[in-house]
CSV table of C-alpha atoms and ligand atoms in Angstrom, one decimal:
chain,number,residue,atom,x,y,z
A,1,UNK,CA,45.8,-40.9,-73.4
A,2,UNK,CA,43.6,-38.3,-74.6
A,3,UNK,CA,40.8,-40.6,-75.8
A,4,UNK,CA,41.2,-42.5,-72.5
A,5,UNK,CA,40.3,-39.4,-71.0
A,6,UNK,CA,37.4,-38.4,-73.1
A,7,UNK,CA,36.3,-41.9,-72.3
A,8,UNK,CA,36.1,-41.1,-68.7
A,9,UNK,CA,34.5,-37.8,-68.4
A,10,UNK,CA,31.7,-39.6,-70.9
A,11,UNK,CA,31.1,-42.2,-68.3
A,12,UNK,CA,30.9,-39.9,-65.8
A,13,UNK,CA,28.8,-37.7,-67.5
A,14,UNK,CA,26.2,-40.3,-68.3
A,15,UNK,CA,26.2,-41.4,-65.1
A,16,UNK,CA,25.8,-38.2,-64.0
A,17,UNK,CA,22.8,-37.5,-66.2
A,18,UNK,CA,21.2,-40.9,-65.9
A,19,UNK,CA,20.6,-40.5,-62.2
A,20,UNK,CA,19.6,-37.0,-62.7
A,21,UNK,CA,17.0,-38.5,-65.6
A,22,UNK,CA,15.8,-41.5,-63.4
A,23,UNK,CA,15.2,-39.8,-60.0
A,24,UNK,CA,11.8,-38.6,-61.0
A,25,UNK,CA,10.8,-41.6,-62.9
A,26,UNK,CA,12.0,-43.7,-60.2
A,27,UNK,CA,10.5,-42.4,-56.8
A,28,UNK,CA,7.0,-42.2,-57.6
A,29,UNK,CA,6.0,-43.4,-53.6
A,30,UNK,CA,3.5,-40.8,-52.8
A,31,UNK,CA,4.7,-39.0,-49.8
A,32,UNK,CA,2.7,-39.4,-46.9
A,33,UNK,CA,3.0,-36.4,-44.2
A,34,UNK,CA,6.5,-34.9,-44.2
A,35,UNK,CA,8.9,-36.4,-41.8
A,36,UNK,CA,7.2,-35.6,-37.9
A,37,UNK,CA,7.8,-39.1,-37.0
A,38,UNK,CA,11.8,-38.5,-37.5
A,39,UNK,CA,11.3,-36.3,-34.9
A,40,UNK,CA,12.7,-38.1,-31.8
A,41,UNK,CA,10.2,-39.4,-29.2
A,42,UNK,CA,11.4,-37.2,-26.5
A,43,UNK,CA,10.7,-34.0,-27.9
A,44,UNK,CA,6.9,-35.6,-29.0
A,45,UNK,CA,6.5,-37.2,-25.8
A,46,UNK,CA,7.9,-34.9,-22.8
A,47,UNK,CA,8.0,-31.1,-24.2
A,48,UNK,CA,4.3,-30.3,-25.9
A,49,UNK,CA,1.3,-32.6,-24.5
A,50,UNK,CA,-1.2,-31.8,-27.2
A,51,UNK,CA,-4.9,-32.2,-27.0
A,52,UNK,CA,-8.5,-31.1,-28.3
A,53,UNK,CA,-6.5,-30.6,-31.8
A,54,UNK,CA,-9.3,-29.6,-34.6
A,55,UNK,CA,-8.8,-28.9,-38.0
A,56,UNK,CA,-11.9,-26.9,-38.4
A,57,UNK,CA,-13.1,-27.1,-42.4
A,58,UNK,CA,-11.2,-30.4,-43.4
A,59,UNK,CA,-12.4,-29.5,-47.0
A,60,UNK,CA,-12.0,-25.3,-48.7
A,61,UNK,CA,-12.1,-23.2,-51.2
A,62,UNK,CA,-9.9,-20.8,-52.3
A,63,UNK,CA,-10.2,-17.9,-50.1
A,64,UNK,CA,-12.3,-19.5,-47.6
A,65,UNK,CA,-11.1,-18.8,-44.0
A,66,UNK,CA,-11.2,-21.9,-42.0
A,67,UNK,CA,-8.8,-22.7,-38.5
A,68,UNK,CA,-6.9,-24.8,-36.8
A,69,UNK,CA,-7.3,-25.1,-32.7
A,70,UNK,CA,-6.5,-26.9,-29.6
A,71,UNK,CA,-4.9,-27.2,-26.6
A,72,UNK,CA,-1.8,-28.2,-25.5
A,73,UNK,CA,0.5,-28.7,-22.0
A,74,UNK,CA,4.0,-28.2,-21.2
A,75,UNK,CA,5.1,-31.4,-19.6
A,76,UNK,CA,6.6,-31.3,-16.5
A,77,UNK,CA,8.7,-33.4,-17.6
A,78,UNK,CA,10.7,-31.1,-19.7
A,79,UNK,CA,13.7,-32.9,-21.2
A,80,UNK,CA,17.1,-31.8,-19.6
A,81,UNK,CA,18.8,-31.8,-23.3
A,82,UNK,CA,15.8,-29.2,-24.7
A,83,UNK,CA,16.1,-25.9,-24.0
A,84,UNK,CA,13.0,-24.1,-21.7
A,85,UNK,CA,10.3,-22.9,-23.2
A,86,UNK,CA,11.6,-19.1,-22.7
A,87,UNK,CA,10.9,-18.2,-25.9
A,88,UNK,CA,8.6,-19.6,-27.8
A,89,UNK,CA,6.2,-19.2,-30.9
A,90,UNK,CA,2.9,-20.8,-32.2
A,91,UNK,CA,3.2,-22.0,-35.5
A,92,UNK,CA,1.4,-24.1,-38.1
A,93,UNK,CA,3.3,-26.7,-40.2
A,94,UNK,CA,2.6,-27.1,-43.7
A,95,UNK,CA,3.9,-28.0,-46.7
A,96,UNK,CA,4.5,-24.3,-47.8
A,97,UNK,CA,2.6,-21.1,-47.5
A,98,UNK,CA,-1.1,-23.6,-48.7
A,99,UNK,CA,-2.5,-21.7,-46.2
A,100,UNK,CA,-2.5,-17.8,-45.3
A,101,UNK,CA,-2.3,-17.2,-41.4
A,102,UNK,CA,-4.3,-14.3,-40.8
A,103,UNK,CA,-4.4,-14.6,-37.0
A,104,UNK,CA,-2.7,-17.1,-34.1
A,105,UNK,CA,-4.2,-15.7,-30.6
A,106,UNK,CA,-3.1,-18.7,-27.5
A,107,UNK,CA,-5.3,-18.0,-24.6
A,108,UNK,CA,-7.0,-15.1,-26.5
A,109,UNK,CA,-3.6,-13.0,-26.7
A,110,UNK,CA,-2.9,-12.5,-30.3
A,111,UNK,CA,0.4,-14.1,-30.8
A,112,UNK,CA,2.5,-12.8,-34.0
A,113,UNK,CA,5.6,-12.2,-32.2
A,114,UNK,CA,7.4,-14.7,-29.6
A,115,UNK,CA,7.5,-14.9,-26.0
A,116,UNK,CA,7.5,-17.2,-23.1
A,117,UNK,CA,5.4,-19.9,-21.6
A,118,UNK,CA,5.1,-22.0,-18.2
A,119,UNK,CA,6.4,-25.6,-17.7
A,120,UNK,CA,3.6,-27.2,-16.2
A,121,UNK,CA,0.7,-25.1,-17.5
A,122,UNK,CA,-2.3,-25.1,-20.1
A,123,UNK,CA,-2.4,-23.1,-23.1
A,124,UNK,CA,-5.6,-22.6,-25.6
A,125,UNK,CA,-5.2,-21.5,-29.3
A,126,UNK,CA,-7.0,-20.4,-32.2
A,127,UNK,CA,-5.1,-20.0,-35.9
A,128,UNK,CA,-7.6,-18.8,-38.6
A,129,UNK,CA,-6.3,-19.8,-41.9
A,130,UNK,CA,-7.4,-18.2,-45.2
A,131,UNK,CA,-6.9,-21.1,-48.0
A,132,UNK,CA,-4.4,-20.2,-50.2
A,133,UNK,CA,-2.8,-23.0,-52.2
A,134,UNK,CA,-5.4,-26.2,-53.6
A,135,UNK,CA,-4.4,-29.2,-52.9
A,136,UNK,CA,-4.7,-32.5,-49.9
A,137,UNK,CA,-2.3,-30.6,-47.4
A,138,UNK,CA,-1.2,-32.2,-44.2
A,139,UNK,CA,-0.8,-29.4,-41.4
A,140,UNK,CA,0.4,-29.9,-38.1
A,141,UNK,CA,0.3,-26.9,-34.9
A,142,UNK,CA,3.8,-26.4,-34.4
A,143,UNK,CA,5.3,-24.9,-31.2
A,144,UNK,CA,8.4,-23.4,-31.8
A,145,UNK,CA,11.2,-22.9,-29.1
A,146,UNK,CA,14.3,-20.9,-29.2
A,147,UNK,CA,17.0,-22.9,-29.4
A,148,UNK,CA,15.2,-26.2,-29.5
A,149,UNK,CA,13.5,-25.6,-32.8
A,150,UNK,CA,10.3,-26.8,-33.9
A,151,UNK,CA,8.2,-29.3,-32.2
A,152,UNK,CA,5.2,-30.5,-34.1
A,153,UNK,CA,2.2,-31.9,-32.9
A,154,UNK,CA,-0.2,-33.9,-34.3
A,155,UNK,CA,-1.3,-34.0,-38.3
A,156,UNK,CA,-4.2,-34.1,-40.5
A,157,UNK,CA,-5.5,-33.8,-43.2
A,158,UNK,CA,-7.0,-30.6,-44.9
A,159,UNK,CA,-8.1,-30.1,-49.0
A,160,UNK,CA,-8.3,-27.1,-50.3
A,161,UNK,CA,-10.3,-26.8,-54.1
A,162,UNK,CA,-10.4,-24.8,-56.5
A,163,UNK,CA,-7.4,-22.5,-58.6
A,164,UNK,CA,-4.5,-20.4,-57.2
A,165,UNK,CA,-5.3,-18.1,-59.7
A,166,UNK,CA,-8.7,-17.3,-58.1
A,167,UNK,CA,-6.8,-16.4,-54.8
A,168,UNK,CA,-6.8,-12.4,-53.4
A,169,UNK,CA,-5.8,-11.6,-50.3
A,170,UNK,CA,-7.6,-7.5,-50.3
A,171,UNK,CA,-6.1,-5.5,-47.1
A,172,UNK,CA,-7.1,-2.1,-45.9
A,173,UNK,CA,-4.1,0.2,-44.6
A,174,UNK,CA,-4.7,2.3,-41.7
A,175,UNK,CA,-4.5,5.7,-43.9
A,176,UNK,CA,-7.1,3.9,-46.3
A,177,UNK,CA,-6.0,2.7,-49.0
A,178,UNK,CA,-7.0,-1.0,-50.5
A,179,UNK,CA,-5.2,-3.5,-52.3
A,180,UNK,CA,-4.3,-7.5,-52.8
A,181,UNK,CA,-1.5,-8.1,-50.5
A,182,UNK,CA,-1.0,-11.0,-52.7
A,183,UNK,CA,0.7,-9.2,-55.7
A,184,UNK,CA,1.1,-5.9,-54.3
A,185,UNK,CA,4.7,-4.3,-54.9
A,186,UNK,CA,5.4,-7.9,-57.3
A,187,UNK,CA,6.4,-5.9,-60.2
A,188,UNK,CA,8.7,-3.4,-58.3
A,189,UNK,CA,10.7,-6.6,-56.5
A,190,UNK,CA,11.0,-8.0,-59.8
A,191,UNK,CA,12.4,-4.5,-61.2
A,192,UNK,CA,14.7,-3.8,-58.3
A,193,UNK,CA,16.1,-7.8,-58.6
A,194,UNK,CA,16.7,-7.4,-62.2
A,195,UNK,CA,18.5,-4.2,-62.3
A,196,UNK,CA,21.1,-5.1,-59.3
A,197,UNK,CA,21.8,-8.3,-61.1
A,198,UNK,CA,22.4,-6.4,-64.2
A,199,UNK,CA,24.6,-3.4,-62.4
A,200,UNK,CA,26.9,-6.3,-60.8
A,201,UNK,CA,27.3,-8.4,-64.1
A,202,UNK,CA,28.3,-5.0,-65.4
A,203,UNK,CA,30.6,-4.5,-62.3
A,204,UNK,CA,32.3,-8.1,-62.6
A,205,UNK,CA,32.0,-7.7,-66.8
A,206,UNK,CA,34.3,-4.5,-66.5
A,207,UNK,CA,37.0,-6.1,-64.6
A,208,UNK,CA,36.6,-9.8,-66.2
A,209,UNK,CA,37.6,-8.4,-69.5
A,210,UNK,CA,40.7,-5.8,-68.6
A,211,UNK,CA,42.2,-8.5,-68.5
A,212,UNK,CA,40.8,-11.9,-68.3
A,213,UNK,CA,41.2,-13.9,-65.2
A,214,UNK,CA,44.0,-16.5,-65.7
A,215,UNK,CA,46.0,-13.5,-67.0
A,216,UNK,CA,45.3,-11.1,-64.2
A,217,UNK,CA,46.3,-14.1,-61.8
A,218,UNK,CA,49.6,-14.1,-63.4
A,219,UNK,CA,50.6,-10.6,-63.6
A,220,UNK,CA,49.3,-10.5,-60.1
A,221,UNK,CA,51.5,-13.2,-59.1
A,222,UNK,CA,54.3,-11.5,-61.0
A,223,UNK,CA,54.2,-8.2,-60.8
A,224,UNK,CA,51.3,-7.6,-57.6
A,225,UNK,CA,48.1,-5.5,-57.9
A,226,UNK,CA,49.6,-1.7,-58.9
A,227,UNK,CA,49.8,-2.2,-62.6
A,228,UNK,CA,46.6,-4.4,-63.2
A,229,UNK,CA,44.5,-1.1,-62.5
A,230,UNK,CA,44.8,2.0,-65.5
A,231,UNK,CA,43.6,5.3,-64.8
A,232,UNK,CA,40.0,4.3,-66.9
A,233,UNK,CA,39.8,1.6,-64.4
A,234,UNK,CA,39.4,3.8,-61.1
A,235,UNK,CA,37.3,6.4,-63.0
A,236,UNK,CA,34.9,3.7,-63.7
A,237,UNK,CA,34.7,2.3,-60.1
A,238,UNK,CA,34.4,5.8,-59.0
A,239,UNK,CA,31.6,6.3,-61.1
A,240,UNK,CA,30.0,3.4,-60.3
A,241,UNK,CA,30.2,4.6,-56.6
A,242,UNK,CA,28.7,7.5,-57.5
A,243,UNK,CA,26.0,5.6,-59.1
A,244,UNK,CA,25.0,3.2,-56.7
A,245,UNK,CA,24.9,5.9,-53.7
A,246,UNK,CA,22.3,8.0,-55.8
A,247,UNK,CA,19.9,5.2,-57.1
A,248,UNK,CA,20.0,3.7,-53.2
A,249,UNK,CA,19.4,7.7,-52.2
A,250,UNK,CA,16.7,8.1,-54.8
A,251,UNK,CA,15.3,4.6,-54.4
A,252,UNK,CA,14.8,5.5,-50.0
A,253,UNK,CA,13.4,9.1,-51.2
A,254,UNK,CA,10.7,7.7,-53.6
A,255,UNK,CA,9.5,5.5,-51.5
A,256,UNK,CA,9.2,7.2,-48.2
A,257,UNK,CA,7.3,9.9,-50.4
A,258,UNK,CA,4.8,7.2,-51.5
A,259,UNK,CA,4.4,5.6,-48.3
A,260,UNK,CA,4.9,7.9,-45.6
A,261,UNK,CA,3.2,6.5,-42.7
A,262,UNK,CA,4.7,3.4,-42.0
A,263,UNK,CA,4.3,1.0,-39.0
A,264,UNK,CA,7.8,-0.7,-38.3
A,265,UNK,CA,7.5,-4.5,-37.8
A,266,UNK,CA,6.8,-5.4,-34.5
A,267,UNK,CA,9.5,-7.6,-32.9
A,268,UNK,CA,8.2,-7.1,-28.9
A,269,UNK,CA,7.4,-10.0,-27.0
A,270,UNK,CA,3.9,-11.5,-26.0
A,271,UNK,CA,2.9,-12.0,-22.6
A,272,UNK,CA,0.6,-15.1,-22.6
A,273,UNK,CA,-1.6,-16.0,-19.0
A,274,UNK,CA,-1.4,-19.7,-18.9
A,275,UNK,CA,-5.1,-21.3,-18.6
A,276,UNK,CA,-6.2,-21.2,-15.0
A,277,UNK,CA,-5.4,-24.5,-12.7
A,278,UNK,CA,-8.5,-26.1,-12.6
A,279,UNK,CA,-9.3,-27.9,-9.2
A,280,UNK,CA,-8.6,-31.4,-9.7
A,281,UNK,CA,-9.6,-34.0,-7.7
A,282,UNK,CA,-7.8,-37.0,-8.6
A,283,UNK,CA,-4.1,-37.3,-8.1
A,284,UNK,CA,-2.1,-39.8,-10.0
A,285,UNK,CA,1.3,-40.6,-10.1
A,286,UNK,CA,3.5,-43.7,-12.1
A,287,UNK,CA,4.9,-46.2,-9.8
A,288,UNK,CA,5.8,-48.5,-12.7
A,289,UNK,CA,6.8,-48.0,-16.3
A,290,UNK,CA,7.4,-50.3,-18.7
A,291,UNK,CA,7.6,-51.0,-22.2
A,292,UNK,CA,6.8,-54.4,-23.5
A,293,UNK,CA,9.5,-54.8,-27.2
A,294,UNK,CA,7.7,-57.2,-28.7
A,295,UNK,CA,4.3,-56.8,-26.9
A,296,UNK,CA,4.2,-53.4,-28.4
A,297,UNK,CA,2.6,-51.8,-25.3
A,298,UNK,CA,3.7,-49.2,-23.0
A,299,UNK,CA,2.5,-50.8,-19.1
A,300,UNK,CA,2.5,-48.7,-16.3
A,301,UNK,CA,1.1,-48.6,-12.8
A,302,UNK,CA,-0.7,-45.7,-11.4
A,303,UNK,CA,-1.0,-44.8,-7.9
A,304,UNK,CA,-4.8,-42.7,-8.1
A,305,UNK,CA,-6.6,-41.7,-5.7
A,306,UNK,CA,-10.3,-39.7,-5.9
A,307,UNK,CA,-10.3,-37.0,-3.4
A,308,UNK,CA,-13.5,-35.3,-4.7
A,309,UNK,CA,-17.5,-36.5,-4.5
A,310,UNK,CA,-18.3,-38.2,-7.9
A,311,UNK,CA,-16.8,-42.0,-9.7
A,312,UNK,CA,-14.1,-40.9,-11.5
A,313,UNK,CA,-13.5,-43.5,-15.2
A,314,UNK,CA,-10.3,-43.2,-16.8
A,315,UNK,CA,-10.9,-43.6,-20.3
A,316,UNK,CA,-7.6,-42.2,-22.8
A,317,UNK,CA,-4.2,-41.8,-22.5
A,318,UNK,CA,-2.9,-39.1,-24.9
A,319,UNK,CA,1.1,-38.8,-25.7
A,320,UNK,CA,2.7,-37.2,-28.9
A,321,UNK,CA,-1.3,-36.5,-30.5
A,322,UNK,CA,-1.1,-40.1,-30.2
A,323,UNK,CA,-4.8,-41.3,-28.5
A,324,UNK,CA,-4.9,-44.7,-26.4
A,325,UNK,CA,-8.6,-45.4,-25.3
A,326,UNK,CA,-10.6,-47.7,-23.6
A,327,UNK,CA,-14.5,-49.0,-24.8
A,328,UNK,CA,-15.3,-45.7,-22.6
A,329,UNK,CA,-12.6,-43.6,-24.0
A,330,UNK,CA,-13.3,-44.0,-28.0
A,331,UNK,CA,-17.3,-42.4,-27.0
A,332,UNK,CA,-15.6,-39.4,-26.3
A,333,UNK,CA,-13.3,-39.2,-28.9
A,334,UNK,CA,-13.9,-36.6,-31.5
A,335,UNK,CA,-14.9,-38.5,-35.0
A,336,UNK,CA,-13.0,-35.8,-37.4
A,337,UNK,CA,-9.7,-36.4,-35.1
A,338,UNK,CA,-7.6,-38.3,-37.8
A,339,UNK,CA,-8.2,-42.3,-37.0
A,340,UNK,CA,-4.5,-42.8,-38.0
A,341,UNK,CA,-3.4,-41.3,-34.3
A,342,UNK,CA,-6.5,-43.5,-32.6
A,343,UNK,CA,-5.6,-46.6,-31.3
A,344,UNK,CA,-9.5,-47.2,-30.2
A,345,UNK,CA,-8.7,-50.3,-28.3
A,346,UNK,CA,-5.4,-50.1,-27.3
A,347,UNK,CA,-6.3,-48.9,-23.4
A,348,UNK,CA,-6.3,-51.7,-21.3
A,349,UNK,CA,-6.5,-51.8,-17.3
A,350,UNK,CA,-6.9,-54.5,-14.7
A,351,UNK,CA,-9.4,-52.3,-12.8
A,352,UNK,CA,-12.3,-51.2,-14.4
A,353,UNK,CA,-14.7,-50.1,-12.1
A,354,UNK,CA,-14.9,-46.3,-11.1
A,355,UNK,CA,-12.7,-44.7,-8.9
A,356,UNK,CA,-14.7,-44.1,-5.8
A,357,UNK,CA,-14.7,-40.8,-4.1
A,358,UNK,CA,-12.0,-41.3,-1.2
A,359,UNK,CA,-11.1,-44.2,-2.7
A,360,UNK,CA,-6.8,-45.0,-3.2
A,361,UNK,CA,-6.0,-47.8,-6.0
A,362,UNK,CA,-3.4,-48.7,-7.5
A,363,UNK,CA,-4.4,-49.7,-11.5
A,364,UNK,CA,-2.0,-51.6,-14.0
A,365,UNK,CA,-2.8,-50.1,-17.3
A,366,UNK,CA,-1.5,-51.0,-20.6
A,367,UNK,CA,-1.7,-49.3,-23.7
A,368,UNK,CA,-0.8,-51.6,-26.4
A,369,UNK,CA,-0.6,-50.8,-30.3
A,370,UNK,CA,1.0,-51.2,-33.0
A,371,UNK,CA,1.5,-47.6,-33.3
A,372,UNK,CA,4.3,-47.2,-31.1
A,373,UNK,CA,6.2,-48.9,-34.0
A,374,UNK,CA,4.6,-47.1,-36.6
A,375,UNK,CA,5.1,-43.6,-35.1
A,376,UNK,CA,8.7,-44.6,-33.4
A,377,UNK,CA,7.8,-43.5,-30.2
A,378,UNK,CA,9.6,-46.7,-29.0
A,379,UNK,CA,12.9,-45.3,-30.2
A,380,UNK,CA,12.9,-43.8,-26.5
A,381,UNK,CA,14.5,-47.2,-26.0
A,382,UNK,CA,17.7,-45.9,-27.6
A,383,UNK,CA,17.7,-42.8,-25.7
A,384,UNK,CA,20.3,-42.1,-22.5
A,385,UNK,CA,17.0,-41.1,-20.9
A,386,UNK,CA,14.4,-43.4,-21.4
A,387,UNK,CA,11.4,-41.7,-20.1
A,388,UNK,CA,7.9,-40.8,-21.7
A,389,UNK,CA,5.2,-38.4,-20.4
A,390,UNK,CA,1.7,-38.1,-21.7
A,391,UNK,CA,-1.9,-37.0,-20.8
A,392,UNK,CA,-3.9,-39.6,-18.6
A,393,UNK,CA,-7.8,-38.2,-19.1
A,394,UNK,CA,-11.0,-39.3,-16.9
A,395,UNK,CA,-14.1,-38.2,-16.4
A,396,UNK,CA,-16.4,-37.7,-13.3
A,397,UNK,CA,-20.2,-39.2,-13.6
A,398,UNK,CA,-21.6,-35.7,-14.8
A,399,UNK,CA,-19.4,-36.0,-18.0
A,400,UNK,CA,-16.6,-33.4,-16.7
A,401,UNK,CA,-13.2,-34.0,-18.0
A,402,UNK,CA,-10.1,-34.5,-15.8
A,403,UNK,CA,-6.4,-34.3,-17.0
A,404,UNK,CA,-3.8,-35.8,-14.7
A,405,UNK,CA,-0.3,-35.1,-16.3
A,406,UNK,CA,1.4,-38.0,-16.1
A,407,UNK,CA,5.4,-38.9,-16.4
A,408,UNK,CA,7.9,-41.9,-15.4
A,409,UNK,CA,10.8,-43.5,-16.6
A,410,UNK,CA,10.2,-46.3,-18.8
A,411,UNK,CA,12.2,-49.8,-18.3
A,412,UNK,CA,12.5,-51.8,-21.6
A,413,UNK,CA,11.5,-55.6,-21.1
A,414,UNK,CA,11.8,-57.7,-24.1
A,415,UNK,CA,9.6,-60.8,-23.2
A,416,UNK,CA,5.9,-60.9,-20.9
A,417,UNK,CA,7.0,-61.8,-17.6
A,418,UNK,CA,4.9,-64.7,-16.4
A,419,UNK,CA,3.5,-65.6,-19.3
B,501,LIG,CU1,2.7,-34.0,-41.7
């Protein structure tokens, strides 16, 4: 019986330790970004319509301040299941602290605490980073919303060279003083940890040993608690009482007479002016959506029309950092955006002529790419509400830029109709 069992906890044990031993050995698949495209569609799609996303300084050193920028808009099309963007919060997402934020301003308002933003408006921001950790980092802008949690927008790729150990971060206080941010107070956290930890293994020690566990669970089973505690016993909690009020007391006093002036941490709320509405003078809405399974390609028909004086050319259409462009399109694409987000070729329309001022058409356009596979944007499909929204982006003949947010529901076809 009793080797039986021995024989069992061995082969669980080993088990146990094997897996633990293997795990590293075994999953040696580099990881490649950190999990955005687990996000589901909708949230990527119909909440945060990034654009103009540059990671300024796509190669640092140490201590080099570099930043991350953009726009983005909030989609009119605002997913019932997502909470409103009431509260919300700029962030960057990274695979830890690699980079030191040192300011995050949207629409020039510095933006360290939370607050609210419009459905249906533009928003401009501006993150200087100071680099921190070395390494090929993937970092993502990142709007966060109460409730809804993080929604991150699109990711590239950012080295930083050089050694940690070469990193300061030097701030001047308001009453003066200078030092490294980095590793100021270190040594006092670490004293303060150790010596709680040591006055509760002393506090837990004391009790552990008068008497030990299993015994005190009898007696107090037995008898109840009266008899477990001697008069040494409640001299020594007293005491420790005692103790622990005057180093907390002393501990306050010392350090309000080193630091005096203090500035609490600000926990107000931002209020952020959404861009101004720019006069746009094409209107476009989605009479048709549809999304071709096997084709890969997300088809839609557009109902535009030109009100204003110039040609208007459609050339991308941007959803979830994702870029769909025509021949016209990819020449005014930015060349550092990261080409794994590009589908170059993957706008397609059966009207390619200019929109001409007055004119009303009505344009089938497809954009087709594998990349609705690869970033799951076509898990939509699955959704209760299967609907996408994205950025449709043209441009008059003197080279100005128009954005027409666009939004439908999408109907899922799994073979090309008529052909
Ligand atoms: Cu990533």
């Amino acid at each position: 019986m009793n080797a039986k069992h021995l024989f069992k906890h061995f082969v669980i044990g080993f088990c146990g330790v094997a897996t633990l031993a293997l795990t590293p050995v075994l999953d040696t698949t580099p990881a490649f970004a950190h999990g955005e495209r687990s996000q589901e569609p909708f949230l990527r799609m119909r909440t945060v319509n990034w654009y103009d996303t540059q990671w300024v300084g796509k190669s640092t050193q140490i201590n080099d301040v570099t930043e991350l920028r953009g726009k983005f808009h909030l989609s009119e099309d605002w997913p019932r299941a997502v909470v409103k963007p009431t509260r919300t919060f700029l962030n960057i997402g990274s695979p830890s602290s690699v980079f030191l934020r040192l300011s995050s301003k949207v629409n020039g308002t510095p933006m360290f605490v939370s607050g609210p933003m419009e459905i249906g408006r533009d928003y401009e921001y501006v993150v200087t980073l100071k680099a921190r950790l070395p390494g090929h980092h993937h970092i993502h802008p990142m709007f966060a919303v109460k409730d809804a949690g993080p929604i991150a927008g699109p990711g590239g790729w950012m080295d930083i060279t050089g050694k940690y150990e070469d990193f300061t971060h030097p701030i001047k206080t308001l009453t003066g003083e200078t030092f490294d941010i980095e590793t100021m107070g270190t040594a006092t956290g670490i004293m303060w940890h150790l010596f709680w930890a040591a006055v509760a293994i002393l506090w837990v020690g004391w009790y552990m040993i008068r008497p030990m566990y299993l015994v005190r669970a009898r007696v107090l089973a037995a008898y109840g608690d009266e008899i477990l505690l001697d008069p040494i016993d409640r001299k020594f909690a007293a005491a420790m009482l005692v103790f622990v009020l005057v180093v907390v007391t002393v501990g306050y006093l010392a350090a309000d007479s080193r630091h005096p002036v203090t500035v609490p941490l600000q926990a107000g709320e931002t209020k952020v002016k959404p861009l101004p509405i720019k006069p746009n003078p094409m209107t476009v809405e989605v009479t048709h959506a549809e999304y071709d399974v096997p084709g890969r390609a997300l088809r839609m028909t557009l109902h535009a029309t030109n009100n204003g004086t110039e040609p208007l050319t459609i050339g991308e259409f941007t959803t979830a950092g994702i870029r769909f462009t025509n021949a016209f399109g990819a020449t005014k694409l930015d060349p550092n955006y990261p080409a794994e987000l590009v589908a170059a070729a993957g706008l397609t329309m059966d009207k390619d002529a200019a929109i001409l001022p007055g004119q009303t058409v009505d344009i089938n356009i497809e954009s087709k790419d594998v990349l609705w596979e690869v970033q799951r944007l076509v898990d939509i499909l699955h959704d209760p509400d299967q609907r996408f929204a994205g950025l449709l982006m043209s441009w008059t003949e003197s080279g100005e830029r128009l954005i027409n947010p666009i939004w439908a529901p999408v109907l899922p076809v799994f073979t090309r109709l008529g052909a």
